[in-house]
Tab-separated table of C-alpha atoms in Angstrom:
chain	number	residue	atom	x	y	z
A	46	MET	CA	-54.028	-74.278	-84.185
A	47	PRO	CA	-56.040	-77.080	-82.469
A	48	PRO	CA	-55.938	-80.676	-83.612
A	49	LYS	CA	-58.263	-81.437	-86.521
A	50	ASP	CA	-60.498	-83.705	-84.472
A	51	ARG	CA	-61.971	-81.614	-81.635
A	52	SER	CA	-63.218	-84.786	-79.931
A	53	LEU	CA	-59.626	-85.645	-79.088
A	54	ARG	CA	-58.712	-85.066	-75.470
A	55	ASP	CA	-55.473	-84.991	-73.474
A	56	ARG	CA	-54.767	-88.473	-72.198
A	57	PRO	CA	-51.545	-89.548	-70.432
A	58	VAL	CA	-49.416	-91.967	-72.365
A	59	PRO	CA	-49.118	-95.188	-70.342
A	60	SER	CA	-45.372	-95.345	-69.939
A	61	SER	CA	-44.705	-98.395	-67.737
A	62	ARG	CA	-44.757	-101.928	-69.095
A	63	PHE	CA	-47.224	-102.943	-66.373
A	64	SER	CA	-49.717	-100.183	-67.202
A	65	ARG	CA	-49.550	-101.026	-70.892
A	66	LEU	CA	-49.868	-104.750	-70.260
A	67	THR	CA	-52.893	-104.079	-68.069
A	68	ARG	CA	-54.618	-102.198	-70.918
A	69	PHE	CA	-53.904	-105.017	-73.357
A	70	GLY	CA	-55.307	-107.504	-70.823
A	71	GLY	CA	-58.415	-105.392	-70.421
A	72	LEU	CA	-58.778	-105.141	-74.157
A	73	ALA	CA	-58.456	-108.870	-74.627
A	74	SER	CA	-61.027	-109.680	-71.916
A	75	GLY	CA	-63.406	-107.070	-73.292
A	76	LEU	CA	-63.185	-108.556	-76.778
A	77	ALA	CA	-63.770	-112.031	-75.349
A	78	GLY	CA	-66.885	-110.865	-73.550
A	79	ASN	CA	-68.287	-109.166	-76.622
A	80	VAL	CA	-67.586	-112.285	-78.710
A	81	PHE	CA	-69.474	-114.457	-76.196
A	82	LEU	CA	-72.501	-112.192	-76.142
A	83	GLU	CA	-72.588	-111.644	-79.892
A	84	GLY	CA	-72.099	-115.375	-80.571
A	85	ALA	CA	-74.819	-116.359	-78.134
A	86	GLY	CA	-77.253	-113.969	-79.798
A	87	ARG	CA	-76.489	-115.257	-83.296
A	88	LEU	CA	-76.698	-118.900	-82.257
A	89	ALA	CA	-80.082	-118.191	-80.658
A	90	ALA	CA	-81.168	-116.789	-83.993
A	91	GLY	CA	-80.179	-119.999	-85.733
A	92	GLN	CA	-76.948	-118.678	-87.277
A	93	ARG	CA	-73.474	-120.300	-87.224
A	94	PRO	CA	-71.070	-117.330	-87.204
A	95	ARG	CA	-67.346	-117.621	-87.754
A	96	LEU	CA	-64.968	-116.309	-85.019
A	97	SER	CA	-63.585	-113.625	-87.368
A	98	GLU	CA	-67.177	-112.286	-87.890
A	99	LEU	CA	-67.678	-112.085	-84.130
A	100	LEU	CA	-64.393	-110.313	-83.556
A	101	LEU	CA	-64.683	-107.773	-86.373
A	102	THR	CA	-67.933	-106.175	-85.253
A	103	PRO	CA	-68.145	-102.345	-85.122
A	104	SER	CA	-68.131	-102.365	-81.350
A	105	ASN	CA	-65.032	-104.526	-81.131
A	106	VAL	CA	-63.143	-102.570	-83.827
A	107	ARG	CA	-64.055	-99.315	-82.048
A	108	ARG	CA	-62.724	-100.760	-78.748
A	109	VAL	CA	-59.467	-101.796	-80.358
A	110	THR	CA	-58.853	-98.517	-82.194
A	111	ASP	CA	-59.666	-96.410	-79.124
A	112	GLN	CA	-57.305	-98.463	-76.938
A	113	LEU	CA	-54.463	-98.370	-79.485
A	114	SER	CA	-54.957	-94.589	-79.841
A	115	GLU	CA	-54.581	-94.174	-76.105
A	116	LEU	CA	-51.498	-96.449	-75.921
A	117	ARG	CA	-49.819	-94.747	-78.876
A	118	GLY	CA	-46.273	-95.926	-79.616
A	119	ALA	CA	-45.656	-99.196	-81.365
A	120	ALA	CA	-49.177	-100.417	-80.592
A	121	MET	CA	-50.777	-97.594	-82.560
A	122	LYS	CA	-48.128	-97.779	-85.284
A	123	LEU	CA	-48.828	-101.411	-86.008
A	124	GLY	CA	-52.540	-100.700	-85.888
A	125	GLN	CA	-52.024	-98.095	-88.551
A	126	LEU	CA	-50.335	-100.623	-90.804
A	127	VAL	CA	-53.224	-103.066	-90.451
A	128	SER	CA	-55.802	-100.319	-91.007
A	129	MET	CA	-54.117	-99.309	-94.272
A	130	ASP	CA	-54.286	-102.842	-95.601
A	131	ALA	CA	-57.804	-103.471	-94.352
A	132	GLY	CA	-59.366	-100.347	-95.822
A	133	ASP	CA	-60.452	-102.080	-99.025
A	134	ILE	CA	-61.397	-105.362	-97.318
A	135	LEU	CA	-63.502	-104.463	-94.296
A	136	PRO	CA	-67.087	-103.242	-94.626
A	137	PRO	CA	-67.262	-99.404	-94.936
A	138	GLU	CA	-68.457	-98.852	-91.370
A	139	LEU	CA	-65.528	-100.865	-89.955
A	140	ALA	CA	-63.032	-99.244	-92.329
A	141	GLU	CA	-64.186	-95.834	-91.140
A	142	ILE	CA	-63.503	-96.780	-87.498
A	143	MET	CA	-60.092	-98.186	-88.396
A	144	GLY	CA	-59.355	-94.896	-90.162
A	145	ARG	CA	-59.251	-93.309	-86.711
A	146	LEU	CA	-55.759	-94.805	-86.338
A	147	ARG	CA	-54.560	-92.945	-89.435
A	148	SER	CA	-55.650	-89.561	-88.112
A	149	ASP	CA	-54.555	-87.663	-85.030
A	150	ALA	CA	-53.800	-89.445	-81.792
A	151	ASP	CA	-54.837	-88.089	-78.403
A	152	PRO	CA	-52.228	-85.549	-77.235
A	153	MET	CA	-50.398	-86.133	-73.960
A	154	PRO	CA	-51.124	-83.742	-71.039
A	155	LYS	CA	-49.008	-80.669	-70.485
A	156	GLN	CA	-47.279	-82.213	-67.481
A	157	GLN	CA	-45.920	-85.101	-69.525
A	158	LEU	CA	-44.787	-82.659	-72.203
A	159	GLU	CA	-42.991	-80.565	-69.583
A	160	THR	CA	-41.249	-83.666	-68.214
A	161	VAL	CA	-39.916	-84.744	-71.619
A	162	LEU	CA	-38.714	-81.233	-72.612
A	163	THR	CA	-37.125	-80.562	-69.264
A	164	ARG	CA	-35.202	-83.804	-69.500
A	165	ASN	CA	-33.915	-82.874	-72.936
A	166	TRP	CA	-33.583	-79.057	-72.762
A	167	GLY	CA	-33.144	-78.271	-69.060
A	168	ARG	CA	-35.458	-76.576	-66.562
A	169	ASP	CA	-35.226	-73.078	-68.155
A	170	TRP	CA	-36.055	-74.274	-71.655
A	171	ARG	CA	-38.978	-71.861	-72.131
A	172	HIS	CA	-36.555	-68.948	-71.891
A	173	ARG	CA	-35.045	-70.070	-75.189
A	174	PHE	CA	-38.238	-69.258	-77.084
A	175	GLU	CA	-40.221	-66.209	-77.937
A	176	PHE	CA	-43.218	-68.431	-78.102
A	177	PHE	CA	-43.919	-72.156	-77.582
A	178	GLN	CA	-47.410	-73.511	-78.280
A	179	ASP	CA	-48.265	-76.092	-75.672
A	180	ARG	CA	-51.238	-77.450	-77.646
A	181	PRO	CA	-49.787	-79.693	-80.414
A	182	ILE	CA	-50.544	-78.965	-84.020
A	183	ALA	CA	-50.370	-82.712	-84.698
A	184	ALA	CA	-50.245	-85.901	-82.600
A	185	ALA	CA	-49.271	-89.252	-84.074
A	186	SER	CA	-48.134	-92.672	-82.925
A	187	ILE	CA	-44.572	-92.005	-81.667
A	188	GLY	CA	-44.760	-88.311	-80.772
A	189	GLN	CA	-46.599	-85.005	-81.188
A	190	VAL	CA	-45.594	-81.764	-82.929
A	191	HIS	CA	-45.587	-78.229	-81.491
A	192	ARG	CA	-45.113	-74.822	-83.098
A	193	ALA	CA	-42.387	-72.624	-81.624
A	194	LEU	CA	-40.642	-69.340	-82.387
A	195	THR	CA	-37.065	-68.749	-81.216
A	196	HIS	CA	-35.635	-65.388	-80.137
A	197	ASP	CA	-33.604	-65.250	-83.382
A	198	GLY	CA	-36.765	-65.571	-85.484
A	199	ARG	CA	-36.729	-69.266	-86.416
A	200	ASP	CA	-40.234	-70.734	-86.939
A	201	LEU	CA	-39.976	-74.334	-85.779
A	202	ALA	CA	-42.027	-77.524	-85.746
A	203	VAL	CA	-40.871	-79.451	-82.712
A	204	LYS	CA	-41.626	-83.176	-82.553
A	205	VAL	CA	-41.648	-84.458	-78.980
A	206	GLN	CA	-41.599	-88.206	-78.301
A	207	TYR	CA	-44.122	-89.711	-75.897
A	208	PRO	CA	-42.540	-90.900	-72.593
A	209	GLY	CA	-41.811	-94.606	-72.266
A	210	ILE	CA	-42.303	-95.358	-75.930
A	211	VAL	CA	-38.860	-96.907	-76.480
A	212	ARG	CA	-39.169	-99.192	-73.450
A	213	SER	CA	-42.582	-100.427	-74.598
A	214	ILE	CA	-41.742	-101.292	-78.263
A	215	ASP	CA	-40.885	-104.980	-77.847
A	216	SER	CA	-43.791	-105.878	-75.622
A	217	ASP	CA	-46.239	-103.804	-77.715
A	218	VAL	CA	-45.241	-105.672	-80.863
A	219	ASP	CA	-45.805	-108.988	-79.167
A	220	ASN	CA	-49.111	-107.927	-77.707
A	221	VAL	CA	-50.442	-106.562	-80.986
A	222	ALA	CA	-49.393	-109.742	-82.763
A	223	THR	CA	-51.442	-111.703	-80.234
A	224	LEU	CA	-54.489	-109.557	-80.921
A	225	LEU	CA	-54.059	-109.980	-84.685
A	226	ARG	CA	-53.926	-113.735	-84.235
A	227	MET	CA	-57.162	-113.576	-82.185
A	228	THR	CA	-58.906	-111.793	-85.077
A	229	GLY	CA	-57.554	-114.246	-87.658
A	230	LEU	CA	-55.725	-111.489	-89.566
A	231	ILE	CA	-52.522	-113.504	-88.944
A	232	PRO	CA	-53.081	-117.198	-89.746
A	233	ARG	CA	-52.093	-119.439	-86.816
A	234	GLN	CA	-49.787	-121.591	-88.908
A	235	LEU	CA	-47.743	-118.642	-90.084
A	236	ASP	CA	-44.364	-118.190	-88.342
A	237	VAL	CA	-44.097	-114.433	-88.081
A	238	SER	CA	-41.199	-114.389	-85.597
A	239	PRO	CA	-38.703	-113.020	-88.171
A	240	LEU	CA	-41.183	-110.266	-89.104
A	241	LEU	CA	-41.779	-109.400	-85.472
A	242	ALA	CA	-38.064	-109.104	-84.834
A	243	GLU	CA	-37.711	-106.794	-87.847
A	244	ALA	CA	-40.711	-104.758	-86.741
A	245	LYS	CA	-39.105	-104.216	-83.352
A	246	ARG	CA	-35.824	-103.201	-84.953
A	247	GLN	CA	-37.527	-100.791	-87.317
A	248	LEU	CA	-39.656	-99.225	-84.576
A	249	HIS	CA	-36.581	-98.711	-82.376
A	250	GLU	CA	-35.037	-96.785	-85.290
A	251	GLU	CA	-38.199	-94.713	-85.745
A	252	ALA	CA	-38.114	-93.801	-82.078
A	253	ASP	CA	-34.561	-92.512	-82.386
A	254	TYR	CA	-34.968	-88.940	-83.555
A	255	GLU	CA	-31.207	-88.545	-84.077
A	256	HIS	CA	-31.439	-91.358	-86.633
A	257	GLU	CA	-34.454	-89.637	-88.256
A	258	ALA	CA	-32.555	-86.342	-88.386
A	259	ARG	CA	-29.695	-88.019	-90.330
A	260	CYS	CA	-32.197	-89.641	-92.730
A	261	LEU	CA	-33.978	-86.318	-93.210
A	262	ASN	CA	-30.721	-84.547	-94.004
A	263	ARG	CA	-29.802	-87.333	-96.457
A	264	PHE	CA	-33.023	-86.876	-98.370
A	265	ARG	CA	-32.596	-83.056	-98.361
A	266	LYS	CA	-29.288	-83.610	-100.216
A	267	LEU	CA	-30.814	-86.147	-102.646
A	268	LEU	CA	-33.676	-83.849	-103.546
A	269	LYS	CA	-32.056	-80.470	-103.177
A	270	ASP	CA	-32.224	-79.759	-106.950
A	271	ASP	CA	-35.745	-81.162	-107.454
A	272	PRO	CA	-38.249	-78.303	-107.360
A	273	ARG	CA	-41.202	-80.670	-106.888
A	274	PHE	CA	-40.449	-81.527	-103.297
A	275	LEU	CA	-39.799	-79.692	-100.041
A	276	ILE	CA	-38.211	-81.224	-96.911
A	277	PRO	CA	-37.927	-79.325	-93.613
A	278	GLU	CA	-34.479	-78.378	-92.320
A	279	VAL	CA	-33.217	-79.907	-89.097
A	280	HIS	CA	-32.212	-77.546	-86.281
A	281	ASP	CA	-29.484	-79.353	-84.400
A	282	ASP	CA	-29.341	-77.017	-81.414
A	283	PHE	CA	-32.827	-78.097	-80.393
A	284	SER	CA	-32.735	-81.766	-81.504
A	285	THR	CA	-31.987	-84.760	-79.291
A	286	ARG	CA	-32.832	-88.449	-79.353
A	287	GLU	CA	-36.329	-87.651	-78.043
A	288	VAL	CA	-36.913	-84.219	-79.622
A	289	LEU	CA	-36.650	-83.332	-83.302
A	290	ALA	CA	-36.715	-79.600	-84.217
A	291	MET	CA	-37.404	-78.779	-87.882
A	292	SER	CA	-38.280	-75.676	-89.831
A	293	HIS	CA	-42.047	-75.185	-89.932
A	294	VAL	CA	-43.482	-75.370	-93.431
A	295	ASP	CA	-46.837	-73.705	-94.120
A	296	SER	CA	-48.620	-76.568	-95.787
A	297	ALA	CA	-51.968	-78.241	-96.287
A	298	PRO	CA	-52.956	-81.937	-96.066
A	299	LEU	CA	-52.482	-83.812	-99.328
A	300	GLU	CA	-56.185	-84.808	-99.252
A	301	THR	CA	-57.075	-81.182	-100.099
A	302	LEU	CA	-56.057	-82.177	-103.615
A	303	PHE	CA	-58.597	-84.977	-103.893
A	304	THR	CA	-61.110	-82.436	-105.222
A	305	ALA	CA	-58.570	-80.375	-107.196
A	306	ASP	CA	-58.611	-80.043	-110.988
A	307	PRO	CA	-57.544	-83.103	-113.038
A	308	GLU	CA	-54.239	-81.566	-114.101
A	309	THR	CA	-53.150	-80.975	-110.453
A	310	ARG	CA	-54.236	-84.453	-109.376
A	311	ASP	CA	-52.454	-86.125	-112.325
A	312	ARG	CA	-49.284	-84.108	-111.724
A	313	THR	CA	-49.222	-84.889	-107.973
A	314	ALA	CA	-49.743	-88.637	-108.547
A	315	ALA	CA	-47.025	-88.741	-111.203
A	316	ASN	CA	-44.588	-86.957	-108.893
A	317	LEU	CA	-45.311	-89.402	-106.062
A	318	ILE	CA	-44.800	-92.423	-108.322
A	319	GLU	CA	-41.593	-91.016	-109.776
A	320	LEU	CA	-40.223	-90.276	-106.315
A	321	ALA	CA	-40.886	-93.873	-105.157
A	322	LEU	CA	-39.159	-95.254	-108.287
A	323	ASN	CA	-36.194	-92.978	-107.761
A	324	GLU	CA	-35.968	-94.069	-104.103
A	325	LEU	CA	-35.719	-97.681	-105.286
A	326	PHE	CA	-33.668	-97.473	-108.399
A	327	ALA	CA	-31.574	-94.276	-108.118
A	328	PHE	CA	-31.202	-93.586	-104.395
A	329	ARG	CA	-31.667	-97.216	-103.143
A	330	THR	CA	-32.873	-95.488	-99.986
A	331	MET	CA	-36.581	-95.241	-99.330
A	332	GLN	CA	-38.932	-93.645	-96.800
A	333	THR	CA	-41.094	-96.752	-96.394
A	334	ASP	CA	-44.094	-95.313	-94.491
A	335	PRO	CA	-46.652	-94.072	-97.058
A	336	ASN	CA	-49.072	-92.810	-94.409
A	337	LEU	CA	-51.180	-90.028	-95.924
A	338	ALA	CA	-50.140	-87.637	-93.157
A	339	ASN	CA	-46.509	-87.873	-94.321
A	340	PHE	CA	-47.298	-86.009	-97.578
A	341	ARG	CA	-48.518	-82.411	-97.582
A	342	ILE	CA	-48.769	-79.543	-100.080
A	343	GLU	CA	-47.028	-76.246	-99.740
A	344	ARG	CA	-49.379	-73.295	-99.350
A	345	GLY	CA	-49.303	-69.857	-100.972
A	346	VAL	CA	-47.894	-70.728	-104.386
A	347	THR	CA	-49.303	-70.267	-107.864
A	348	PRO	CA	-51.054	-73.275	-109.451
A	349	GLY	CA	-48.600	-75.610	-111.108
A	350	THR	CA	-45.659	-74.637	-108.878
A	351	GLU	CA	-46.833	-76.288	-105.655
A	352	ARG	CA	-44.369	-78.569	-103.910
A	353	ILE	CA	-45.061	-81.835	-102.088
A	354	VAL	CA	-43.822	-81.552	-98.495
A	355	LEU	CA	-42.234	-84.788	-97.321
A	356	LEU	CA	-42.341	-85.640	-93.592
A	357	ASP	CA	-41.388	-88.380	-91.149
A	358	PHE	CA	-38.142	-90.077	-92.235
A	359	GLY	CA	-37.818	-92.432	-89.240
A	360	ALA	CA	-38.876	-95.375	-91.397
A	361	THR	CA	-36.076	-94.915	-93.896
A	362	ARG	CA	-34.546	-98.072	-95.295
A	363	SER	CA	-31.619	-98.802	-97.688
A	364	PHE	CA	-31.906	-101.616	-100.256
A	365	PRO	CA	-29.220	-103.767	-101.918
A	366	GLU	CA	-28.589	-103.479	-105.619
A	367	LYS	CA	-29.772	-107.005	-106.192
A	368	LEU	CA	-33.254	-106.155	-104.907
A	369	ALA	CA	-33.423	-103.235	-107.312
A	370	GLU	CA	-32.376	-105.489	-110.207
A	371	ASP	CA	-34.949	-108.087	-109.287
A	372	CYS	CA	-37.584	-105.377	-109.269
A	373	ARG	CA	-36.373	-104.187	-112.685
A	374	SER	CA	-36.805	-107.704	-113.984
A	375	LEU	CA	-40.372	-107.880	-112.676
A	376	LEU	CA	-41.346	-104.526	-114.137
A	377	GLN	CA	-39.738	-105.436	-117.472
A	378	ALA	CA	-41.723	-108.653	-117.533
A	379	ALA	CA	-44.906	-106.612	-116.911
A	380	LEU	CA	-44.188	-104.228	-119.796
A	381	MET	CA	-43.285	-107.162	-122.083
A	382	GLU	CA	-46.243	-109.266	-120.805
A	383	ASP	CA	-43.783	-112.100	-120.270
A	384	ARG	CA	-45.339	-114.609	-117.884
A	385	GLU	CA	-42.214	-116.866	-117.608
A	386	ALA	CA	-39.954	-113.882	-116.827
A	387	ALA	CA	-42.476	-112.766	-114.201
A	388	ASP	CA	-42.350	-116.203	-112.607
A	389	ARG	CA	-38.547	-115.981	-112.371
A	390	ALA	CA	-38.606	-112.480	-110.957
A	391	LEU	CA	-41.238	-113.318	-108.353
A	392	ARG	CA	-39.038	-116.231	-107.199
A	393	GLU	CA	-35.998	-113.994	-106.908
A	394	LEU	CA	-38.087	-111.542	-104.818
A	395	GLY	CA	-39.189	-114.390	-102.492
A	396	LEU	CA	-42.857	-114.121	-103.469
A	397	LEU	CA	-42.943	-117.532	-105.132
A	398	ASP	CA	-41.093	-120.839	-104.633
A	399	ASP	CA	-41.714	-124.599	-104.976
A	400	ARG	CA	-43.647	-124.725	-101.723
A	401	VAL	CA	-46.461	-122.787	-103.415
A	402	PRO	CA	-48.817	-125.306	-105.099
A	403	ALA	CA	-49.181	-125.153	-108.863
A	404	ARG	CA	-52.786	-123.941	-108.713
A	405	LYS	CA	-51.741	-121.128	-106.413
A	406	ARG	CA	-48.890	-120.106	-108.730
A	407	VAL	CA	-51.295	-119.952	-111.612
A	408	GLN	CA	-53.607	-117.665	-109.643
A	409	ILE	CA	-50.723	-115.363	-108.734
A	410	LEU	CA	-49.446	-115.184	-112.248
A	411	ASP	CA	-52.986	-114.625	-113.600
A	412	LEU	CA	-53.329	-111.664	-111.263
A	413	PHE	CA	-49.888	-110.396	-112.383
A	414	GLU	CA	-51.032	-110.555	-116.006
A	415	LEU	CA	-54.219	-108.692	-115.176
A	416	ALA	CA	-52.210	-105.864	-113.576
A	417	ALA	CA	-49.549	-105.875	-116.334
A	418	GLY	CA	-52.287	-105.635	-118.981
A	419	LEU	CA	-53.389	-102.282	-117.607
A	420	LEU	CA	-50.039	-100.828	-118.686
A	421	GLN	CA	-50.792	-101.668	-122.302
A	422	HIS	CA	-53.966	-99.648	-122.700
A	423	GLY	CA	-53.582	-96.056	-123.915
A	424	ASP	CA	-51.019	-93.467	-123.037
A	425	ARG	CA	-52.133	-93.108	-119.405
A	426	PHE	CA	-52.871	-95.434	-116.549
A	427	ASP	CA	-56.327	-94.420	-115.218
A	428	PHE	CA	-56.535	-94.807	-111.455
A	429	GLY	CA	-60.095	-93.545	-111.649
A	430	GLU	CA	-61.288	-96.558	-113.650
A	431	GLU	CA	-63.191	-98.318	-110.871
A	432	GLU	CA	-64.344	-101.354	-112.797
A	433	ILE	CA	-60.767	-102.455	-113.620
A	434	PHE	CA	-59.606	-102.128	-110.038
A	435	ARG	CA	-62.704	-103.797	-108.692
A	436	THR	CA	-61.827	-106.815	-110.818
A	437	MET	CA	-58.256	-106.796	-109.556
A	438	ARG	CA	-59.421	-106.547	-105.946
A	439	GLU	CA	-61.861	-109.412	-106.389
A	440	GLU	CA	-59.116	-111.624	-107.818
A	441	GLY	CA	-56.806	-110.645	-104.994
A	442	MET	CA	-59.488	-111.498	-102.480
A	443	LYS	CA	-59.807	-114.969	-103.963
A	444	LEU	CA	-56.169	-115.471	-103.247
A	445	ALA	CA	-56.506	-114.131	-99.728
A	446	GLU	CA	-59.439	-116.402	-98.972
A	447	ASP	CA	-57.070	-119.383	-99.075
A	448	ARG	CA	-55.718	-119.143	-95.517
A	449	GLN	CA	-52.972	-121.702	-96.069
A	450	VAL	CA	-49.518	-120.018	-95.943
A	451	TYR	CA	-46.633	-121.373	-97.857
A	452	LEU	CA	-43.851	-118.842	-97.325
A	453	VAL	CA	-43.063	-115.567	-95.659
A	454	PRO	CA	-41.577	-113.015	-98.134
A	455	PRO	CA	-38.252	-111.407	-97.264
A	456	VAL	CA	-38.510	-108.317	-95.040
A	457	ASP	CA	-37.143	-105.963	-97.738
A	458	THR	CA	-39.751	-107.151	-100.184
A	459	LEU	CA	-42.514	-106.535	-97.636
A	460	PHE	CA	-41.287	-102.938	-97.077
A	461	LEU	CA	-41.360	-102.364	-100.839
A	462	GLN	CA	-44.884	-103.758	-101.010
A	463	ARG	CA	-45.867	-101.402	-98.175
A	464	LYS	CA	-44.491	-98.342	-99.937
A	465	PHE	CA	-45.799	-99.003	-103.444
A	466	GLY	CA	-49.156	-100.260	-102.047
A	467	GLY	CA	-49.533	-96.957	-100.187
A	468	ILE	CA	-48.638	-94.842	-103.210
A	469	TYR	CA	-51.114	-96.911	-105.277
A	470	LEU	CA	-53.860	-96.148	-102.737
A	471	LEU	CA	-52.978	-92.443	-102.850
A	472	CYS	CA	-53.231	-92.388	-106.627
A	473	LEU	CA	-56.589	-94.167	-106.409
A	474	ARG	CA	-57.877	-91.441	-104.088
A	475	LEU	CA	-56.529	-88.732	-106.429
A	476	ARG	CA	-58.357	-90.451	-109.336
A	477	ALA	CA	-55.292	-89.612	-111.384
A	478	ARG	CA	-54.353	-90.490	-114.965
A	479	VAL	CA	-50.599	-91.096	-115.217
A	480	ASP	CA	-48.152	-92.158	-117.911
A	481	ALA	CA	-47.007	-95.036	-115.693
A	482	ARG	CA	-45.404	-96.864	-118.615
A	483	GLY	CA	-43.256	-93.859	-119.418
A	484	LEU	CA	-42.209	-93.456	-115.755
A	485	LEU	CA	-41.247	-97.117	-115.502
A	486	LYS	CA	-39.281	-97.134	-118.754
A	487	LYS	CA	-36.947	-94.437	-117.357
A	488	HIS	CA	-35.503	-97.095	-115.001
A	489	LEU	CA	-35.511	-100.081	-117.305
A	490	PRO	CA	-33.433	-101.294	-120.270
A	491	ALA	CA	-34.949	-100.566	-123.647
A	492	VAL	CA	-38.148	-102.547	-124.114
């Protein structure tokens, strides 16, 4: 099975720090040259463009996404995070280019694959298989996945890590942060050093496939009695720190449901929301990467009995009970439409404090009330109601236009925002109608 995008080509993963730094340097100089030419042209036409406008041109965004796709690793992973957040902000043509980072990466050449597998399985590793497909069935930021069949009949999906990824994480994070500052996506006055340190720690965990195997097994136990979800089984005899062997699940991309019947779309969205709520309030352990590729649908089942296949548990994070209680307080304030309680809860979550000016706090609480009000209308929350969400987005953009930064939220809060923001975007694309109020009330005191 070839990768979905036939334009993808085998490209070696730059594995040394020098080779990766050289590519970042070439990217930066190329961007600078494009900015100079674009700026000169606009000035000659009597315009006074902003730097961010010159940087975020289609040619520059295409250059960045192509380079990050070639680098893979932490560079591509961080680019994916930015592209998820930017999808509703950038013009459509730029968002489409950035979407390249959320699809397949370029696979590594066969020689690099052989090197990694020989290091982990020994020189005669091919003799352990009836069949091993050299062409990956998927290629992502940290590794690529191959189909294999063992002599004892096990059908496996084997995730193989790109060479040099672990060694490059720290420098990649620093280099991407520099690029983001250049584009203005990170305000210059914002001290992001604690976030960068946490990003490095998290990415080192994601690159440790033994850690991912433990997290995967933990979620298999947590969801073993839930018929709505399916998680692959780890095969320890083929798994190492750089290779993760799992049972292959015959599944289809979740986006195949975007055109499904309303009942299927509603059911899928409700299941995704309930899973995220259970991760926070019941399990207090969450898979925090809501990338669309991490959710698939089991094939070959009758309508209404399909299961959501959950993948990629490297970004699993545990949360303290206090964080869950603070989130309960915020959700309860939303259901009760209690502005003062919302202010207290947002402060506990580190999203507000006295450094935020009064006018800004009013804007934030107004936006909270707008979102909370949606829970009061009818039995179902309609993610397909474009006008409502357009209003919310416009109000959110007004907040974002103020580039002054008053505080950096705690890391745990940011990971929660990442997960629920991603689930929200999935529900939007499913155009689902969900009894969100009912799902929330399961985890809250009587309201």
